[in-house]
Amino acid sequence: MLVAESPSTEVAEQRVLLGQRLVAEGKLSARDLDRALAAQRETGGLLGRVLVRLGLVTELDVAQALAAQTRLPLLLADAFPAVLPVIKQVAPAFFRTHRILPLDVRDETLQVVMATPQDEFALQALRLATGLKISTAIGIESEIDAALARGLEDEGEEGSDADQLDAASASDFVEHLRDLASEAPVIRLVNVLIGRVTDLRASDIHLEPFDDGLHVRYRIDGVIDTYEVIEPRLAAAVVSRMKLLAQLNIAERRLPQDGRIKTRVKGRELDLRVSTVPTVHGESVVLRVLDRASVRFSLADLGFSPDTLAGFEALLARPHGILLVTGPTGSGKTTTLYGALSKLDANALKILTVEDPVEYQLDGINQIHVHPQIGLTFASALRSILRQDPDIIMIGEMRDGETAQIAVQSALTGHLVLSTLHTNTAASAVVRMTDMGVERYLITSTVNGVLSQRLVRRLCQHCRRPADLPAEVVASSGLARVLQPGQAALTAPGCAHCRGTGYWGRSAIHELLLVDDVIREAILRGADASQLHELARRGSLVTLYEDGLRKVAAGATSLEEVMRVTQDQSDG
């Protein structure tokens, strides 16, 4: 039934490499092969497993190509025996570890099926342990795992409980792996879910399990909406597929996990940050889309009003001090910091960043990805990079007092420090720093300015038209102060281009708090955030809401959108 022993050296020399064979058979493109080889160099492992994990081919494709390459027969699950032979000389754990399924012992030959027949170590170990010749066939990895979990019995009482638990765990693992990697419909479905992000311009994909199935939701221009519901029987398979692509442990469904998927969609390289958390109905998965091609790193393209941009660039030109960007999660703070860094001359300056994670790689800038699990925190990284003689330091986020203290010391010793804080207003950033334990006199000595921002959706250029706003709304909202005589605000009812939303893309609104002598004196007095905000408004501060109204007058967005994103502002 099977071919005895391994192919000869002469045959081995005539083999075509697995990846090249798949390309020649039309199962894989040359570009995808290059991508898989790059992933293999980074993560290790066999090329076939990498190709399956990336969703480029199925397990069956790999097994068929491997069978042609090695000239060994391919054996599928329906040909496996119902009862496996007992091989007393070999521990069951060995078969599981090396994914070797014993089929039969006949004429002093042990017939086995393997997922990796090129594993000479395992074959030699079997020969030595059994004293038998080995006859090998190729099988699909998940089918071998399932057969081993289902049919391999342990000999003896000692350790049987542990091995039974191991078999149960392997069975659980295999069920997910089978759904995930060997079923072409699931692979195609996951590829469609990810592929939609470019057409929809989505920033996030949410897969949420409920009784009626897996709800697929996309966040587009900051607003999330349900796109479809995947039937319950496919829910676990789709989630497992996502986890495998992100190199997560698909057998672990009780704990949160984080990973990353790098893929190509319609010619664009996408980086997806993957987060899973357990819920009562199963695992919820969120994929955040990092699309370098869609991100603008130029400050001029980020929606700055001319006066705000001039003030922000002046702060960037300072030789030392702290410049903060504040706002809630998803308000574009990191993009603004990247825009600030891209404006600086990386050739003339030593620029270092500490981020969690590094979302986009910038030319000429040294970027550090923190790893708290191994002790590389924001604080420890900052202590080290100060010995790297930087001119400018960017801290992804000021999360704790230690990080804030080091940032202050860095600014005092002649460095320009850029960072973010999660606060609702620019003035609140000062209070947050005091809450972190930074003395007020140190804040006044180091903080040059604080930029607060939000993202508003842009009106669709194809269907926008004058809005019929009541006169009392125009007056009470403050629009009357920024509209020209006879000018009307705009709205967009929705069209095919914007998929009926009325919006296409996003822009930022800002408020820039300059820490001048008046603000410094108020900080030293112990003024709270509302007092600092009011003092700044008496000066040159244009609030988020007021900047939003200017965008409404310019026809960039609607009054409803500005009110939606600034409803946490007291002056909105």
Coordinates of C-alpha atoms in Angstrom, one line a residue:
M1 CA 0.0 0.0 0.0
L2 CA 2.8 2.4 0.9
V3 CA 6.3 3.2 -0.3
A4 CA 8.9 1.8 2.0
E5 CA 11.5 4.0 3.6
S6 CA 12.3 7.5 2.4
P7 CA 13.1 8.6 -1.2
S8 CA 16.7 8.1 -2.4
T9 CA 19.2 10.9 -2.4
E10 CA 19.1 10.9 -6.2
V11 CA 15.3 11.5 -6.1
A12 CA 15.8 14.1 -3.4
E13 CA 18.2 16.1 -5.6
Q14 CA 15.5 16.2 -8.3
R15 CA 12.9 17.7 -6.0
V16 CA 11.3 21.0 -6.9
L17 CA 11.0 23.3 -3.8
L18 CA 7.6 23.2 -2.2
G19 CA 6.8 26.9 -2.7
Q20 CA 8.0 26.9 -6.4
R21 CA 5.8 23.8 -7.0
L22 CA 2.7 25.5 -5.6
V23 CA 3.5 28.6 -7.8
A24 CA 3.9 26.3 -10.8
E25 CA 0.6 24.6 -10.1
G26 CA -1.2 28.0 -9.9
K27 CA -2.1 27.5 -6.2
L28 CA 0.1 30.5 -5.1
S29 CA 1.4 33.7 -6.7
A30 CA 5.1 34.4 -6.7
R31 CA 4.5 37.6 -4.7
D32 CA 2.6 35.7 -2.0
L33 CA 5.4 33.1 -1.9
D34 CA 7.9 35.9 -1.2
R35 CA 5.7 37.2 1.6
A36 CA 5.4 33.8 3.1
L37 CA 9.2 33.3 2.9
A38 CA 9.7 36.6 4.7
A39 CA 7.2 35.5 7.4
Q40 CA 9.1 32.2 7.7
R41 CA 12.4 34.0 8.2
E42 CA 10.8 36.0 11.1
T43 CA 8.8 33.3 12.8
G44 CA 10.5 30.1 11.8
G45 CA 8.6 26.9 11.1
L46 CA 8.0 24.9 8.0
L47 CA 7.0 26.8 4.8
G48 CA 3.9 24.7 4.3
R49 CA 2.5 25.7 7.8
V50 CA 3.4 29.3 7.2
L51 CA 1.5 29.3 3.9
V52 CA -1.6 27.7 5.6
R53 CA -1.4 30.1 8.5
L54 CA -1.4 33.1 6.2
G55 CA -4.4 31.7 4.4
L56 CA -2.6 31.6 1.0
V57 CA -3.2 27.9 0.5
T58 CA -5.1 25.0 2.2
E59 CA -3.6 22.1 4.0
L60 CA -4.7 19.8 1.2
D61 CA -2.8 22.0 -1.3
V62 CA 0.4 21.7 0.7
A63 CA -0.1 17.9 1.2
Q64 CA -0.6 17.3 -2.5
A65 CA 2.4 19.4 -3.4
L66 CA 4.5 17.6 -0.8
A67 CA 3.4 14.2 -2.1
A68 CA 4.4 15.2 -5.6
Q69 CA 7.7 16.6 -4.3
T70 CA 8.6 13.5 -2.3
R71 CA 6.9 10.9 -4.5
L72 CA 5.1 9.5 -1.5
P73 CA 1.4 8.6 -1.5
L74 CA -1.2 11.0 0.0
L75 CA -3.5 9.3 2.5
L76 CA -6.7 11.2 3.6
A77 CA -8.7 10.6 6.8
D78 CA -11.2 8.3 5.2
A79 CA -8.4 5.8 4.6
F80 CA -7.2 5.7 8.2
P81 CA -8.0 2.5 10.1
A82 CA -10.8 2.6 12.7
V83 CA -8.5 1.0 15.3
L84 CA -4.8 2.0 15.5
P85 CA -2.1 -0.6 16.2
V86 CA -0.5 -0.6 19.6
I87 CA 3.2 0.2 19.4
K88 CA 4.5 -0.7 22.9
Q89 CA 8.0 0.5 22.3
V90 CA 6.9 4.1 21.5
A91 CA 5.2 6.5 23.9
P92 CA 1.9 8.0 22.7
A93 CA 3.3 11.4 23.3
F94 CA 6.0 10.8 20.7
F95 CA 3.4 10.2 18.0
R96 CA 1.5 13.3 19.1
T97 CA 4.5 15.5 19.2
H98 CA 5.8 14.5 15.7
R99 CA 2.3 14.1 14.2
I100 CA 2.9 10.5 13.2
L101 CA -0.1 8.2 12.9
P102 CA 0.7 4.4 13.0
L103 CA -1.5 2.5 10.5
D104 CA -0.4 -1.1 10.5
V105 CA 2.5 -3.5 11.2
R106 CA 3.1 -6.0 8.4
D107 CA 6.1 -8.0 7.2
E108 CA 8.4 -6.3 9.8
T109 CA 7.3 -2.9 8.5
L110 CA 5.6 -0.2 10.4
Q111 CA 3.3 1.7 8.1
V112 CA 2.7 5.3 9.2
V113 CA 1.2 8.6 7.8
M114 CA 3.1 11.8 8.6
A115 CA 2.4 15.5 8.0
T116 CA 6.2 16.1 7.7
P117 CA 7.8 13.1 6.1
Q118 CA 11.1 15.1 5.8
D119 CA 11.5 14.7 9.5
E120 CA 14.4 12.3 9.4
F121 CA 15.0 12.5 13.2
A122 CA 11.5 11.2 13.9
L123 CA 11.8 8.4 11.3
Q124 CA 15.2 7.3 12.6
A125 CA 13.9 7.3 16.2
L126 CA 11.0 5.1 15.1
R127 CA 13.4 2.6 13.4
L128 CA 15.6 2.4 16.5
A129 CA 12.7 2.1 19.0
T130 CA 10.8 -0.5 17.1
G131 CA 13.4 -2.4 15.2
L132 CA 11.1 -2.2 12.2
K133 CA 11.3 -0.8 8.7
I134 CA 9.2 2.4 8.3
S135 CA 6.8 2.8 5.3
T136 CA 5.6 6.4 5.0
A137 CA 2.7 8.2 3.5
I138 CA 1.8 11.9 3.6
G139 CA -1.3 13.1 5.5
I140 CA -3.1 16.3 6.4
E141 CA -1.9 17.7 9.7
S142 CA -5.3 18.4 11.2
E143 CA -6.6 15.0 10.2
I144 CA -3.6 13.2 11.8
D145 CA -4.1 15.2 15.0
A146 CA -7.8 14.3 15.1
A147 CA -7.1 10.6 14.5
L148 CA -4.4 10.6 17.2
A149 CA -6.7 12.3 19.7
R150 CA -9.5 9.9 18.9
G151 CA -7.8 6.6 18.6
L152 CA -4.4 6.4 20.3
E153 CA -4.7 4.5 23.6
D154 CA -2.2 4.8 26.4
E155 CA -0.6 1.6 27.9
G156 CA -0.3 1.2 31.6
E157 CA -2.0 3.0 34.5
E158 CA 0.8 5.4 35.4
G159 CA 0.3 8.8 33.9
S160 CA -2.9 7.8 32.2
D161 CA -5.0 10.7 33.6
A162 CA -2.5 13.3 32.4
D163 CA -2.4 11.7 29.0
Q164 CA -6.2 11.6 28.8
L165 CA -6.2 15.3 29.6
D166 CA -3.6 15.9 26.9
A167 CA -5.7 14.0 24.4
A168 CA -8.8 16.0 25.3
S169 CA -6.9 19.2 24.9
A170 CA -5.4 18.0 21.6
S171 CA -8.9 17.1 20.4
D172 CA -10.2 20.6 21.3
F173 CA -7.3 22.1 19.5
V174 CA -7.8 20.0 16.5
E175 CA -11.5 20.8 16.1
H176 CA -10.6 24.5 15.8
L177 CA -7.6 23.8 13.6
R178 CA -9.7 21.7 11.2
D179 CA -12.4 24.3 10.9
L180 CA -9.8 27.0 10.5
A181 CA -7.2 25.7 8.1
S182 CA -8.6 22.9 6.1
E183 CA -12.0 24.3 5.1
A184 CA -11.8 26.4 2.0
P185 CA -15.2 28.2 2.6
V186 CA -13.9 29.5 6.0
I187 CA -10.6 30.7 4.4
R188 CA -12.5 32.5 1.7
L189 CA -15.0 34.0 4.2
V190 CA -12.2 35.4 6.4
N191 CA -10.4 36.8 3.3
V192 CA -13.6 38.5 2.3
L193 CA -14.1 40.0 5.8
I194 CA -10.5 41.4 5.7
G195 CA -10.6 42.4 2.1
R196 CA -13.6 44.7 2.6
V197 CA -11.6 47.2 4.7
T198 CA -10.2 48.9 1.6
D199 CA -13.6 49.3 -0.1
L200 CA -15.3 50.4 3.1
R201 CA -12.3 52.5 4.4
A202 CA -12.8 50.8 7.7
S203 CA -10.5 51.5 10.6
D204 CA -11.6 48.4 12.7
I205 CA -13.3 45.1 12.2
H206 CA -15.4 43.8 15.1
L207 CA -16.4 40.1 15.3
E208 CA -18.9 39.8 18.2
P209 CA -20.4 36.4 19.2
F210 CA -24.1 36.3 20.2
D211 CA -26.9 33.7 20.3
D212 CA -27.8 34.3 16.6
G213 CA -24.3 34.1 15.3
L214 CA -21.1 36.2 14.8
H215 CA -21.9 39.8 14.3
V216 CA -19.5 41.5 11.9
R217 CA -19.2 45.2 12.4
Y218 CA -17.0 47.8 10.7
R219 CA -16.0 51.2 12.1
I220 CA -16.0 53.7 9.3
D221 CA -15.1 57.3 9.8
G222 CA -15.4 56.7 13.6
V223 CA -18.9 55.3 13.5
I224 CA -19.5 51.6 13.9
D225 CA -22.2 49.7 12.1
T226 CA -23.2 46.0 11.7
Y227 CA -22.5 44.7 8.2
E228 CA -23.6 41.1 8.5
V229 CA -24.2 38.1 10.8
I230 CA -22.3 34.9 10.3
E231 CA -24.3 31.8 11.1
P232 CA -23.5 30.1 14.5
R233 CA -22.1 26.9 12.9
L234 CA -19.3 29.0 11.3
A235 CA -18.6 31.4 14.2
A236 CA -16.0 29.3 16.0
A237 CA -14.2 28.5 12.7
V238 CA -14.0 32.1 11.7
V239 CA -12.6 33.2 15.0
S240 CA -10.1 30.4 15.1
R241 CA -9.0 31.3 11.6
M242 CA -8.4 34.9 12.7
K243 CA -6.4 33.7 15.7
L244 CA -4.3 31.4 13.6
L245 CA -3.4 34.2 11.2
A246 CA -2.4 36.3 14.2
Q247 CA -0.3 33.4 15.5
L248 CA -2.4 33.2 18.7
N249 CA -3.1 30.0 20.7
I250 CA -6.4 28.8 19.2
A251 CA -6.8 26.2 22.0
E252 CA -6.8 29.0 24.6
R253 CA -10.3 30.5 24.7
R254 CA -10.5 31.6 28.4
L255 CA -7.9 34.4 28.4
P256 CA -7.5 37.6 26.3
Q257 CA -4.8 37.5 23.6
D258 CA -3.1 40.0 21.3
G259 CA -1.4 39.5 18.0
R260 CA -0.8 40.9 14.6
I261 CA -1.6 40.0 11.0
K262 CA 0.3 41.3 8.0
T263 CA -1.5 40.8 4.7
R264 CA -1.9 42.3 1.3
V265 CA -5.4 43.4 0.1
K266 CA -5.8 44.6 -3.5
G267 CA -2.2 45.5 -3.8
R268 CA -2.0 47.3 -0.4
E269 CA 0.0 46.1 2.5
L270 CA -2.2 46.0 5.6
D271 CA -1.1 45.6 9.2
L272 CA -3.9 44.4 11.5
R273 CA -3.6 44.5 15.3
V274 CA -5.7 41.7 16.7
S275 CA -7.3 41.5 20.2
T276 CA -9.4 38.7 21.5
V277 CA -11.4 38.6 24.7
P278 CA -13.7 35.8 26.1
T279 CA -17.4 36.6 26.4
V280 CA -20.4 34.6 27.5
H281 CA -21.1 33.5 23.9
G282 CA -17.6 32.9 22.8
E283 CA -14.5 35.0 21.9
S284 CA -14.9 38.6 20.6
V285 CA -12.2 39.6 18.1
V286 CA -11.3 43.2 17.1
L287 CA -8.9 43.9 14.3
R288 CA -7.5 47.4 14.1
V289 CA -6.5 48.3 10.5
L290 CA -3.1 50.1 10.1
D291 CA -3.0 51.1 6.5
R292 CA 0.1 53.1 5.7
A293 CA -1.2 54.1 2.3
S294 CA -4.2 55.8 3.8
V295 CA -2.4 57.7 6.6
R296 CA -1.3 61.3 6.0
F297 CA 1.7 62.3 8.0
S298 CA 1.7 65.9 6.8
L299 CA 0.4 68.4 9.4
A300 CA -1.1 70.5 6.6
D301 CA -3.3 67.5 5.6
L302 CA -4.6 66.8 9.2
G303 CA -7.2 69.6 9.3
F304 CA -5.3 72.3 11.2
S305 CA -6.7 75.8 10.9
P306 CA -4.0 78.2 9.8
D307 CA -3.6 80.0 13.2
T308 CA -3.5 76.7 15.1
L309 CA -1.0 75.2 12.7
A310 CA 1.3 78.2 13.1
G311 CA 1.1 78.0 16.9
F312 CA 1.8 74.2 16.9
E313 CA 4.7 74.5 14.5
A314 CA 6.2 77.3 16.7
L315 CA 6.1 74.9 19.7
L316 CA 7.8 72.2 17.6
A317 CA 10.6 74.7 16.8
R318 CA 11.4 75.1 20.5
P319 CA 14.7 73.6 21.5
H320 CA 13.4 71.9 24.6
G321 CA 10.3 71.4 26.7
I322 CA 7.2 69.2 26.6
L323 CA 4.5 69.4 23.9
L324 CA 1.4 67.3 24.7
V325 CA -1.4 66.1 22.4
T326 CA -4.6 65.1 24.2
G327 CA -7.9 63.5 23.4
P328 CA -9.8 60.2 23.8
T329 CA -8.9 56.9 22.2
G330 CA -9.2 57.1 18.4
S331 CA -8.9 60.9 18.1
G332 CA -5.8 60.8 16.0
K333 CA -3.3 61.8 18.6
T334 CA -0.6 59.4 17.4
T335 CA -1.1 60.4 13.8
T336 CA -0.6 64.1 14.8
L337 CA 2.6 63.2 16.6
Y338 CA 3.9 61.3 13.6
G339 CA 3.0 64.3 11.5
A340 CA 5.0 66.5 13.9
L341 CA 8.0 64.1 13.7
S342 CA 7.9 63.9 9.9
K343 CA 8.1 67.7 9.8
L344 CA 11.4 67.6 11.8
D345 CA 14.7 67.1 10.1
A346 CA 15.7 63.6 11.0
N347 CA 19.1 64.0 9.3
A348 CA 20.1 66.9 11.5
L349 CA 18.4 65.7 14.7
K350 CA 18.6 62.5 16.7
I351 CA 15.0 61.4 17.2
L352 CA 13.9 58.5 19.4
T353 CA 10.4 57.2 20.0
V354 CA 9.0 54.8 22.7
E355 CA 5.7 53.3 21.6
D356 CA 3.2 50.6 22.5
P357 CA 3.0 49.4 19.7
V358 CA 5.0 51.0 16.9
E359 CA 2.1 51.6 14.5
Y360 CA 4.0 53.0 11.5
Q361 CA 7.7 53.0 10.8
L362 CA 9.2 56.4 10.0
D363 CA 12.3 56.9 7.9
G364 CA 15.4 58.1 9.8
I365 CA 13.7 57.8 13.2
N366 CA 14.7 55.3 15.9
Q367 CA 11.5 53.7 17.2
I368 CA 11.3 51.4 20.3
H369 CA 8.5 49.0 20.9
V370 CA 7.9 48.5 24.6
H371 CA 7.5 44.9 26.0
P372 CA 6.2 45.1 29.6
Q373 CA 6.3 41.3 29.8
I374 CA 10.1 41.4 29.8
G375 CA 10.5 44.6 31.8
L376 CA 10.8 47.0 28.8
T377 CA 8.3 49.6 30.0
F378 CA 8.0 53.2 28.9
A379 CA 9.9 54.3 32.0
S380 CA 12.8 51.7 31.6
A381 CA 13.1 52.5 27.9
L382 CA 13.2 56.2 28.6
R383 CA 16.0 55.8 31.1
S384 CA 18.0 53.9 28.5
I385 CA 17.4 56.2 25.6
L386 CA 18.6 59.3 27.5
R387 CA 22.0 57.7 27.2
Q388 CA 21.6 57.6 23.4
D389 CA 22.1 61.4 23.2
P390 CA 18.7 62.2 21.6
D391 CA 17.6 65.7 20.6
I392 CA 13.9 64.9 20.4
I393 CA 12.0 62.1 22.3
M394 CA 8.5 61.0 21.5
I395 CA 6.6 59.0 24.2
G396 CA 3.6 57.2 22.8
E397 CA 1.6 57.8 26.0
M398 CA 2.2 59.2 29.5
R399 CA 0.7 56.4 31.5
D400 CA 2.1 56.8 35.0
G401 CA 4.0 59.1 37.3
E402 CA 7.4 57.5 36.6
T403 CA 7.1 58.1 32.9
A404 CA 5.9 61.7 33.5
Q405 CA 8.8 62.4 35.9
I406 CA 11.4 61.1 33.4
A407 CA 9.7 63.2 30.6
V408 CA 10.0 66.3 32.9
Q409 CA 13.7 65.6 33.6
S410 CA 14.4 65.1 29.9
A411 CA 12.9 68.4 29.1
L412 CA 14.8 70.1 31.9
T413 CA 18.1 68.7 30.5
G414 CA 17.6 70.2 27.0
H415 CA 15.4 67.7 25.1
L416 CA 12.2 68.3 23.3
V417 CA 9.6 65.8 24.4
L418 CA 6.4 65.0 22.5
S419 CA 3.7 62.8 24.2
T420 CA 0.0 62.1 24.5
L421 CA -2.4 62.1 27.4
H422 CA -6.0 60.9 27.6
T423 CA -7.8 64.1 28.7
N424 CA -10.9 65.8 27.4
T425 CA -9.5 69.4 27.2
A426 CA -6.1 70.9 26.8
A427 CA -6.3 72.5 30.3
S428 CA -7.1 69.1 31.9
A429 CA -3.6 67.9 30.9
V430 CA -2.0 70.1 33.5
V431 CA -4.3 68.7 36.2
R432 CA -3.5 65.2 35.0
M433 CA 0.2 65.8 35.4
T434 CA -0.2 67.0 38.9
D435 CA -2.3 63.9 39.7
M436 CA 0.7 61.9 38.4
G437 CA 2.8 63.5 41.1
V438 CA 4.6 66.1 39.0
E439 CA 5.2 69.3 41.0
R440 CA 3.5 72.4 39.6
Y441 CA 6.7 74.4 39.4
L442 CA 8.1 71.7 37.2
I443 CA 5.1 71.8 34.9
T444 CA 5.5 75.5 34.4
S445 CA 9.2 75.0 33.7
T446 CA 8.8 72.3 31.1
V447 CA 5.3 72.3 29.4
N448 CA 5.3 74.6 26.4
G449 CA 1.8 73.8 25.1
V450 CA -1.0 71.3 24.9
L451 CA -3.0 70.4 21.8
S452 CA -6.4 68.8 22.3
Q453 CA -8.1 67.3 19.3
R454 CA -11.1 65.3 18.0
L455 CA -12.0 63.8 14.6
V456 CA -15.1 64.9 12.7
R457 CA -16.5 63.3 9.6
R458 CA -16.1 65.3 6.4
L459 CA -19.2 66.0 4.3
C460 CA -19.5 64.0 1.1
Q461 CA -18.4 66.2 -1.8
H462 CA -20.9 64.5 -4.1
C463 CA -24.2 65.2 -2.2
R464 CA -23.5 68.1 0.1
R465 CA -25.9 71.0 -0.1
P466 CA -27.0 74.0 1.9
A467 CA -28.7 73.1 5.2
D468 CA -32.0 74.6 6.2
L469 CA -31.2 75.4 9.8
P470 CA -33.7 77.5 11.8
A471 CA -32.4 81.0 12.7
E472 CA -32.6 80.3 16.4
V473 CA -30.3 77.2 15.9
V474 CA -27.8 79.3 13.9
A475 CA -27.8 81.9 16.7
S476 CA -27.7 79.6 19.7
S477 CA -25.0 77.4 18.3
G478 CA -22.7 80.3 17.6
L479 CA -22.7 79.7 13.9
A480 CA -23.9 83.2 13.3
R481 CA -20.5 84.5 14.4
V482 CA -18.5 82.6 11.8
L483 CA -20.9 82.6 8.8
Q484 CA -20.7 85.3 6.2
P485 CA -23.9 87.3 5.5
G486 CA -26.2 85.2 3.4
Q487 CA -24.0 82.1 3.8
A488 CA -25.6 78.9 4.9
A489 CA -24.1 75.9 6.6
L490 CA -24.0 72.7 4.6
T491 CA -25.4 69.2 5.1
A492 CA -25.3 66.0 3.0
P493 CA -28.4 63.7 2.7
G494 CA -26.3 60.7 1.5
C495 CA -25.7 59.2 -1.9
A496 CA -24.3 56.1 -3.5
H497 CA -20.7 57.4 -3.3
C498 CA -20.9 57.8 0.6
R499 CA -23.2 54.7 1.0
G500 CA -26.0 56.9 2.2
T501 CA -24.1 58.3 5.2
G502 CA -23.5 61.8 3.9
Y503 CA -19.9 61.7 5.0
W504 CA -16.6 60.6 3.4
G505 CA -13.3 60.7 5.4
R506 CA -12.4 62.6 8.5
S507 CA -10.6 65.7 9.6
A508 CA -9.5 67.1 12.9
I509 CA -10.6 70.0 15.0
H510 CA -8.2 71.4 17.6
E511 CA -7.7 73.7 20.5
L512 CA -4.1 74.8 21.3
L513 CA -3.3 75.9 24.9
L514 CA -0.1 77.9 24.9
V515 CA 1.5 78.0 28.4
D516 CA 2.4 81.7 28.7
D517 CA 3.1 83.8 31.8
V518 CA -0.6 84.1 32.7
I519 CA -1.2 80.4 32.5
R520 CA 2.1 79.6 34.4
E521 CA 1.0 81.9 37.2
A522 CA -2.4 80.3 37.4
I523 CA -0.8 76.8 37.5
L524 CA 1.4 77.8 40.4
R525 CA -1.6 79.2 42.2
G526 CA -3.2 75.8 41.9
A527 CA -6.0 76.7 39.4
D528 CA -8.1 73.8 38.3
A529 CA -8.8 72.8 34.7
S530 CA -11.9 75.0 34.3
Q531 CA -10.1 78.1 35.6
L532 CA -7.1 77.4 33.3
H533 CA -9.5 76.9 30.4
E534 CA -11.3 80.2 31.0
L535 CA -8.0 82.1 31.4
A536 CA -6.8 80.7 28.1
R537 CA -10.1 81.6 26.3
R538 CA -9.6 85.2 27.4
G539 CA -6.3 85.0 25.6
S540 CA -5.8 83.4 22.2
L541 CA -7.4 80.0 22.8
V542 CA -9.8 78.8 20.1
T543 CA -11.8 76.0 21.7
L544 CA -12.6 72.6 20.0
Y545 CA -16.2 73.7 19.5
E546 CA -15.2 77.1 18.0
D547 CA -12.7 75.4 15.7
G548 CA -15.5 73.0 14.7
L549 CA -17.8 75.9 13.9
R550 CA -15.1 77.3 11.6
K551 CA -15.0 73.9 9.8
V552 CA -18.8 74.1 9.4
A553 CA -18.5 77.6 7.9
A554 CA -15.9 76.3 5.5
G555 CA -18.2 73.5 4.4
A556 CA -16.0 70.8 5.6
T557 CA -18.4 69.2 8.1
S558 CA -21.9 69.6 9.6
L559 CA -23.1 71.3 12.7
E560 CA -24.5 68.0 13.9
E561 CA -21.1 66.3 13.6
V562 CA -19.3 69.0 15.5
M563 CA -21.9 68.9 18.3
R564 CA -21.6 65.0 18.4
V565 CA -17.9 65.0 19.0
T566 CA -17.7 68.0 21.3
Q567 CA -20.7 67.1 23.5
D568 CA -18.3 66.6 26.5
Q569 CA -17.1 70.2 26.2
S570 CA -18.7 72.7 28.6
D571 CA -18.7 75.4 25.9
G572 CA -20.4 73.2 23.3

